[in-house]
PDB file of C-alpha atoms in Angstrom:
ATOM      1  CA  MET E  26      84.930  92.845  81.114  1.00  0.00           C
ATOM      2  CA  GLU E  27      85.208  92.656  84.878  1.00  0.00           C
ATOM      3  CA  ASN E  28      83.738  95.359  87.060  1.00  0.00           C
ATOM      4  CA  ILE E  29      86.855  96.282  89.077  1.00  0.00           C
ATOM      5  CA  SER E  30      87.291  99.367  91.224  1.00  0.00           C
ATOM      6  CA  ILE E  31      89.812 100.586  93.777  1.00  0.00           C
ATOM      7  CA  ARG E  32      88.630 103.033  96.404  1.00  0.00           C
ATOM      8  CA  PRO E  33      88.859 103.899 100.094  1.00  0.00           C
ATOM      9  CA  ALA E  34      87.297 101.275 102.328  1.00  0.00           C
ATOM     10  CA  ARG E  35      83.893 102.151 103.718  1.00  0.00           C
ATOM     11  CA  PRO E  36      83.272 101.719 107.458  1.00  0.00           C
ATOM     12  CA  ALA E  37      80.755  98.947 106.743  1.00  0.00           C
ATOM     13  CA  GLU E  38      83.485  97.011 104.882  1.00  0.00           C
ATOM     14  CA  LEU E  39      86.003  96.904 107.719  1.00  0.00           C
ATOM     15  CA  ALA E  40      84.820  93.500 108.939  1.00  0.00           C
ATOM     16  CA  THR E  41      85.426  92.158 105.431  1.00  0.00           C
ATOM     17  CA  VAL E  42      88.858  93.792 105.397  1.00  0.00           C
ATOM     18  CA  ALA E  43      89.570  92.177 108.779  1.00  0.00           C
ATOM     19  CA  ALA E  44      88.625  88.805 107.296  1.00  0.00           C
ATOM     20  CA  LEU E  45      91.150  89.400 104.488  1.00  0.00           C
ATOM     21  CA  ARG E  46      93.819  90.143 107.080  1.00  0.00           C
ATOM     22  CA  TRP E  47      92.862  86.915 108.848  1.00  0.00           C
ATOM     23  CA  GLU E  48      93.173  85.011 105.566  1.00  0.00           C
ATOM     24  CA  TRP E  49      96.605  86.531 104.927  1.00  0.00           C
ATOM     25  CA  PHE E  50      97.725  85.368 108.365  1.00  0.00           C
ATOM     26  CA  ALA E  51      96.369  81.850 107.829  1.00  0.00           C
ATOM     27  CA  GLU E  52      97.778  81.626 104.296  1.00  0.00           C
ATOM     28  CA  ASN E  53     101.253  82.437 105.553  1.00  0.00           C
ATOM     29  CA  GLY E  54     101.288  79.473 107.893  1.00  0.00           C
ATOM     30  CA  SER E  55     100.689  81.202 111.201  1.00  0.00           C
ATOM     31  CA  ALA E  56      99.813  78.630 113.836  1.00  0.00           C
ATOM     32  CA  ASP E  57      96.808  79.151 116.114  1.00  0.00           C
ATOM     33  CA  PRO E  58      95.771  82.699 115.269  1.00  0.00           C
ATOM     34  CA  GLY E  59      93.042  82.659 117.918  1.00  0.00           C
ATOM     35  CA  GLU E  60      89.330  83.185 117.421  1.00  0.00           C
ATOM     36  CA  ARG E  61      88.357  84.822 114.139  1.00  0.00           C
ATOM     37  CA  GLU E  62      85.301  86.704 115.405  1.00  0.00           C
ATOM     38  CA  GLU E  63      87.264  88.228 118.281  1.00  0.00           C
ATOM     39  CA  PHE E  64      89.983  89.323 115.868  1.00  0.00           C
ATOM     40  CA  VAL E  65      87.433  90.901 113.515  1.00  0.00           C
ATOM     41  CA  ARG E  66      85.880  92.902 116.384  1.00  0.00           C
ATOM     42  CA  HIS E  67      89.316  94.062 117.525  1.00  0.00           C
ATOM     43  CA  PHE E  68      90.400  94.935 113.977  1.00  0.00           C
ATOM     44  CA  VAL E  69      87.288  96.996 113.249  1.00  0.00           C
ATOM     45  CA  ALA E  70      87.745  98.915 116.516  1.00  0.00           C
ATOM     46  CA  TRP E  71      91.453  99.431 115.752  1.00  0.00           C
ATOM     47  CA  ALA E  72      90.676 100.728 112.251  1.00  0.00           C
ATOM     48  CA  GLY E  73      88.238 103.255 113.691  1.00  0.00           C
ATOM     49  CA  GLU E  74      90.689 104.412 116.350  1.00  0.00           C
ATOM     50  CA  ASN E  75      93.506 104.791 113.797  1.00  0.00           C
ATOM     51  CA  ALA E  76      91.571 106.239 110.868  1.00  0.00           C
ATOM     52  CA  GLY E  77      93.591 109.453 111.036  1.00  0.00           C
ATOM     53  CA  SER E  78      96.901 107.724 110.417  1.00  0.00           C
ATOM     54  CA  HIS E  79      95.988 104.484 108.609  1.00  0.00           C
ATOM     55  CA  ARG E  80      94.059 104.647 105.346  1.00  0.00           C
ATOM     56  CA  CYS E  81      92.688 101.517 103.748  1.00  0.00           C
ATOM     57  CA  MET E  82      92.109 101.094 100.033  1.00  0.00           C
ATOM     58  CA  VAL E  83      90.065  98.166  98.793  1.00  0.00           C
ATOM     59  CA  LEU E  84      90.037  96.299  95.520  1.00  0.00           C
ATOM     60  CA  VAL E  85      86.443  95.507  94.581  1.00  0.00           C
ATOM     61  CA  ARG E  86      85.136  93.145  91.925  1.00  0.00           C
ATOM     62  CA  ASP E  87      81.391  93.213  91.276  1.00  0.00           C
ATOM     63  CA  GLU E  88      80.755  94.759  94.728  1.00  0.00           C
ATOM     64  CA  ARG E  89      82.876  92.105  96.538  1.00  0.00           C
ATOM     65  CA  VAL E  90      86.033  93.230  98.341  1.00  0.00           C
ATOM     66  CA  ILE E  91      88.838  91.004  97.029  1.00  0.00           C
ATOM     67  CA  GLY E  92      91.887  92.965  98.114  1.00  0.00           C
ATOM     68  CA  MET E  93      93.204  95.596 100.474  1.00  0.00           C
ATOM     69  CA  ALA E  94      96.197  97.841 101.079  1.00  0.00           C
ATOM     70  CA  TRP E  95      96.899 100.181 103.969  1.00  0.00           C
ATOM     71  CA  LEU E  96      98.856 103.418 103.945  1.00  0.00           C
ATOM     72  CA  ALA E  97     100.200 104.378 107.360  1.00  0.00           C
ATOM     73  CA  VAL E  98     100.959 108.100 107.387  1.00  0.00           C
ATOM     74  CA  VAL E  99     103.673 109.274 109.765  1.00  0.00           C
ATOM     75  CA  GLN E 100     104.266 112.937 110.556  1.00  0.00           C
ATOM     76  CA  ARG E 101     107.961 113.809 110.316  1.00  0.00           C
ATOM     77  CA  VAL E 102     110.052 116.309 112.222  1.00  0.00           C
ATOM     78  CA  PRO E 103     109.786 119.746 110.554  1.00  0.00           C
ATOM     79  CA  THR E 104     112.678 121.447 108.821  1.00  0.00           C
ATOM     80  CA  PRO E 105     113.052 125.181 108.146  1.00  0.00           C
ATOM     81  CA  ARG E 106     112.211 124.578 104.478  1.00  0.00           C
ATOM     82  CA  ALA E 107     109.451 122.040 105.121  1.00  0.00           C
ATOM     83  CA  PRO E 108     107.461 122.785 108.275  1.00  0.00           C
ATOM     84  CA  ARG E 109     104.887 120.107 107.410  1.00  0.00           C
ATOM     85  CA  ARG E 110     106.407 116.794 106.421  1.00  0.00           C
ATOM     86  CA  ALA E 111     105.047 113.267 106.303  1.00  0.00           C
ATOM     87  CA  SER E 112     105.976 109.892 104.894  1.00  0.00           C
ATOM     88  CA  GLY E 113     104.069 106.692 104.443  1.00  0.00           C
ATOM     89  CA  ASP E 114     104.424 102.985 104.911  1.00  0.00           C
ATOM     90  CA  LEU E 115     102.510 100.654 102.605  1.00  0.00           C
ATOM     91  CA  GLN E 116     101.149  97.816 104.733  1.00  0.00           C
ATOM     92  CA  CYS E 117      99.051  94.673 104.446  1.00  0.00           C
ATOM     93  CA  VAL E 118      98.693  94.498 100.685  1.00  0.00           C
ATOM     94  CA  TYR E 119      96.599  91.422 100.014  1.00  0.00           C
ATOM     95  CA  VAL E 120      94.629  90.070  97.057  1.00  0.00           C
ATOM     96  CA  VAL E 121      92.605  86.879  97.335  1.00  0.00           C
ATOM     97  CA  PRO E 122      94.434  83.937  95.710  1.00  0.00           C
ATOM     98  CA  GLU E 123      91.963  83.463  92.857  1.00  0.00           C
ATOM     99  CA  ALA E 124      92.479  87.082  91.723  1.00  0.00           C
ATOM    100  CA  ARG E 125      96.296  87.087  91.735  1.00  0.00           C
ATOM    101  CA  ASP E 126      98.768  87.235  88.867  1.00  0.00           C
ATOM    102  CA  GLY E 127      96.564  89.388  86.653  1.00  0.00           C
ATOM    103  CA  GLY E 128      97.884  92.822  87.570  1.00  0.00           C
ATOM    104  CA  LEU E 129      95.268  93.706  90.175  1.00  0.00           C
ATOM    105  CA  GLY E 130      97.797  93.861  93.006  1.00  0.00           C
ATOM    106  CA  GLY E 131      99.871  96.311  90.990  1.00  0.00           C
ATOM    107  CA  ARG E 132      96.820  98.456  90.347  1.00  0.00           C
ATOM    108  CA  LEU E 133      96.104  98.474  94.073  1.00  0.00           C
ATOM    109  CA  ILE E 134      99.692  99.457  94.918  1.00  0.00           C
ATOM    110  CA  ARG E 135      99.658 102.260  92.340  1.00  0.00           C
ATOM    111  CA  ALA E 136      96.349 103.568  93.710  1.00  0.00           C
ATOM    112  CA  VAL E 137      97.883 103.811  97.178  1.00  0.00           C
ATOM    113  CA  LEU E 138     100.913 105.617  95.740  1.00  0.00           C
ATOM    114  CA  ASP E 139      98.604 108.040  93.920  1.00  0.00           C
ATOM    115  CA  GLY E 140      96.905 108.761  97.242  1.00  0.00           C
ATOM    116  CA  ALA E 141     100.297 109.311  98.879  1.00  0.00           C
ATOM    117  CA  ARG E 142     101.156 111.870  96.181  1.00  0.00           C
ATOM    118  CA  GLU E 143      97.851 113.657  96.772  1.00  0.00           C
ATOM    119  CA  LEU E 144      98.727 113.849 100.481  1.00  0.00           C
ATOM    120  CA  GLY E 145     102.130 115.324  99.609  1.00  0.00           C
ATOM    121  CA  LEU E 146     104.093 112.523 101.286  1.00  0.00           C
ATOM    122  CA  GLU E 147     107.866 112.628 100.816  1.00  0.00           C
ATOM    123  CA  ARG E 148     108.251 108.883 100.384  1.00  0.00           C
ATOM    124  CA  VAL E 149     106.504 105.562 100.884  1.00  0.00           C
ATOM    125  CA  THR E 150     108.284 102.470 102.187  1.00  0.00           C
ATOM    126  CA  VAL E 151     107.181  98.859 102.213  1.00  0.00           C
ATOM    127  CA  HIS E 152     108.300  95.699 103.983  1.00  0.00           C
ATOM    128  CA  SER E 153     107.742  92.960 101.455  1.00  0.00           C
ATOM    129  CA  SER E 154     107.582  89.224 101.240  1.00  0.00           C
ATOM    130  CA  PRO E 155     110.055  87.847  98.686  1.00  0.00           C
ATOM    131  CA  ARG E 156     107.170  86.840  96.394  1.00  0.00           C
ATOM    132  CA  ALA E 157     105.854  90.422  96.199  1.00  0.00           C
ATOM    133  CA  VAL E 158     109.155  92.253  95.574  1.00  0.00           C
ATOM    134  CA  PRO E 159     108.712  92.195  91.745  1.00  0.00           C
ATOM    135  CA  ALA E 160     105.227  93.736  92.043  1.00  0.00           C
ATOM    136  CA  TYR E 161     106.563  96.573  94.182  1.00  0.00           C
ATOM    137  CA  ALA E 162     109.503  97.090  91.814  1.00  0.00           C
ATOM    138  CA  ARG E 163     107.110  97.333  88.845  1.00  0.00           C
ATOM    139  CA  SER E 164     105.246 100.047  90.773  1.00  0.00           C
ATOM    140  CA  GLY E 165     108.382 102.137  91.289  1.00  0.00           C
ATOM    141  CA  PHE E 166     109.788 100.906  94.598  1.00  0.00           C
ATOM    142  CA  GLN E 167     113.573 100.662  94.731  1.00  0.00           C
ATOM    143  CA  GLU E 168     116.078  99.363  97.247  1.00  0.00           C
ATOM    144  CA  SER E 169     117.648 102.129  99.286  1.00  0.00           C
ATOM    145  CA  PRO E 170     121.100 102.017 100.849  1.00  0.00           C
ATOM    146  CA  ARG E 171     119.937 104.701 103.318  1.00  0.00           C
ATOM    147  CA  LEU E 172     116.932 102.873 104.743  1.00  0.00           C
ATOM    148  CA  LEU E 173     117.982 100.803 107.723  1.00  0.00           C
ATOM    149  CA  GLN E 174     115.911  98.888 110.226  1.00  0.00           C
ATOM    150  CA  ALA E 175     116.355  97.418 113.675  1.00  0.00           C
ATOM    151  CA  GLN E 176     114.235  94.535 114.926  1.00  0.00           C
ATOM    152  CA  VAL E 177     113.115  95.581 118.404  1.00  0.00           C
ATOM    153  CA  SER E 178     110.554  92.871 119.136  1.00  0.00           C
ATOM    154  CA  ARG E 179     109.401  89.553 117.752  1.00  0.00           C
ATOM    155  CA  VAL E 180     105.968  89.708 116.146  1.00  0.00           C
TER     156      VAL E 180
END
C-alpha cells in the first residue's frame, strides 16, 4: 500500500510547491514562462507574505510532494447576524501526471474542504479547467446561478 498523506505545506516545501506550479503552467501550454529559478524565489516570497490568507495543502507520497491545492480565504462584509464572515476560493489544484486518475486529486480537494469547514467558511468556489469539473462535482461542488464573474484583466 502506498504511503500517502495530505497535510499543510511546510515552509521548507514551498520551493517544491513552486516547481509544481511551474509544471502546471508548462503543461498547459504557456509559452515562455521566464526563468524557473526566478519564479521559484518569487513564489516562495509570495507564499510567505500571503500565509495569512492563502493556505497550501500538499499531497505527499513516500515523503515526496506530488500535489498541491491552495485555499484563499477572503473576509466578507459583516452582517448583524454574522459579524465574522469569510469564504474561500480553491486555487491551483495540481497532481503530477503519473499520480492522476486514481482518486488522489479528489482526496486533496476534500481535505481542503474539510479545512474550510474547520475555519467556518460560508462557501468555497473554484475556477476549473473543463477536465477537472467532474472531480470537483464528485467532491460536492455545484454550478450556481448566483455566482457571476467579470473579466477585468487578461492573465
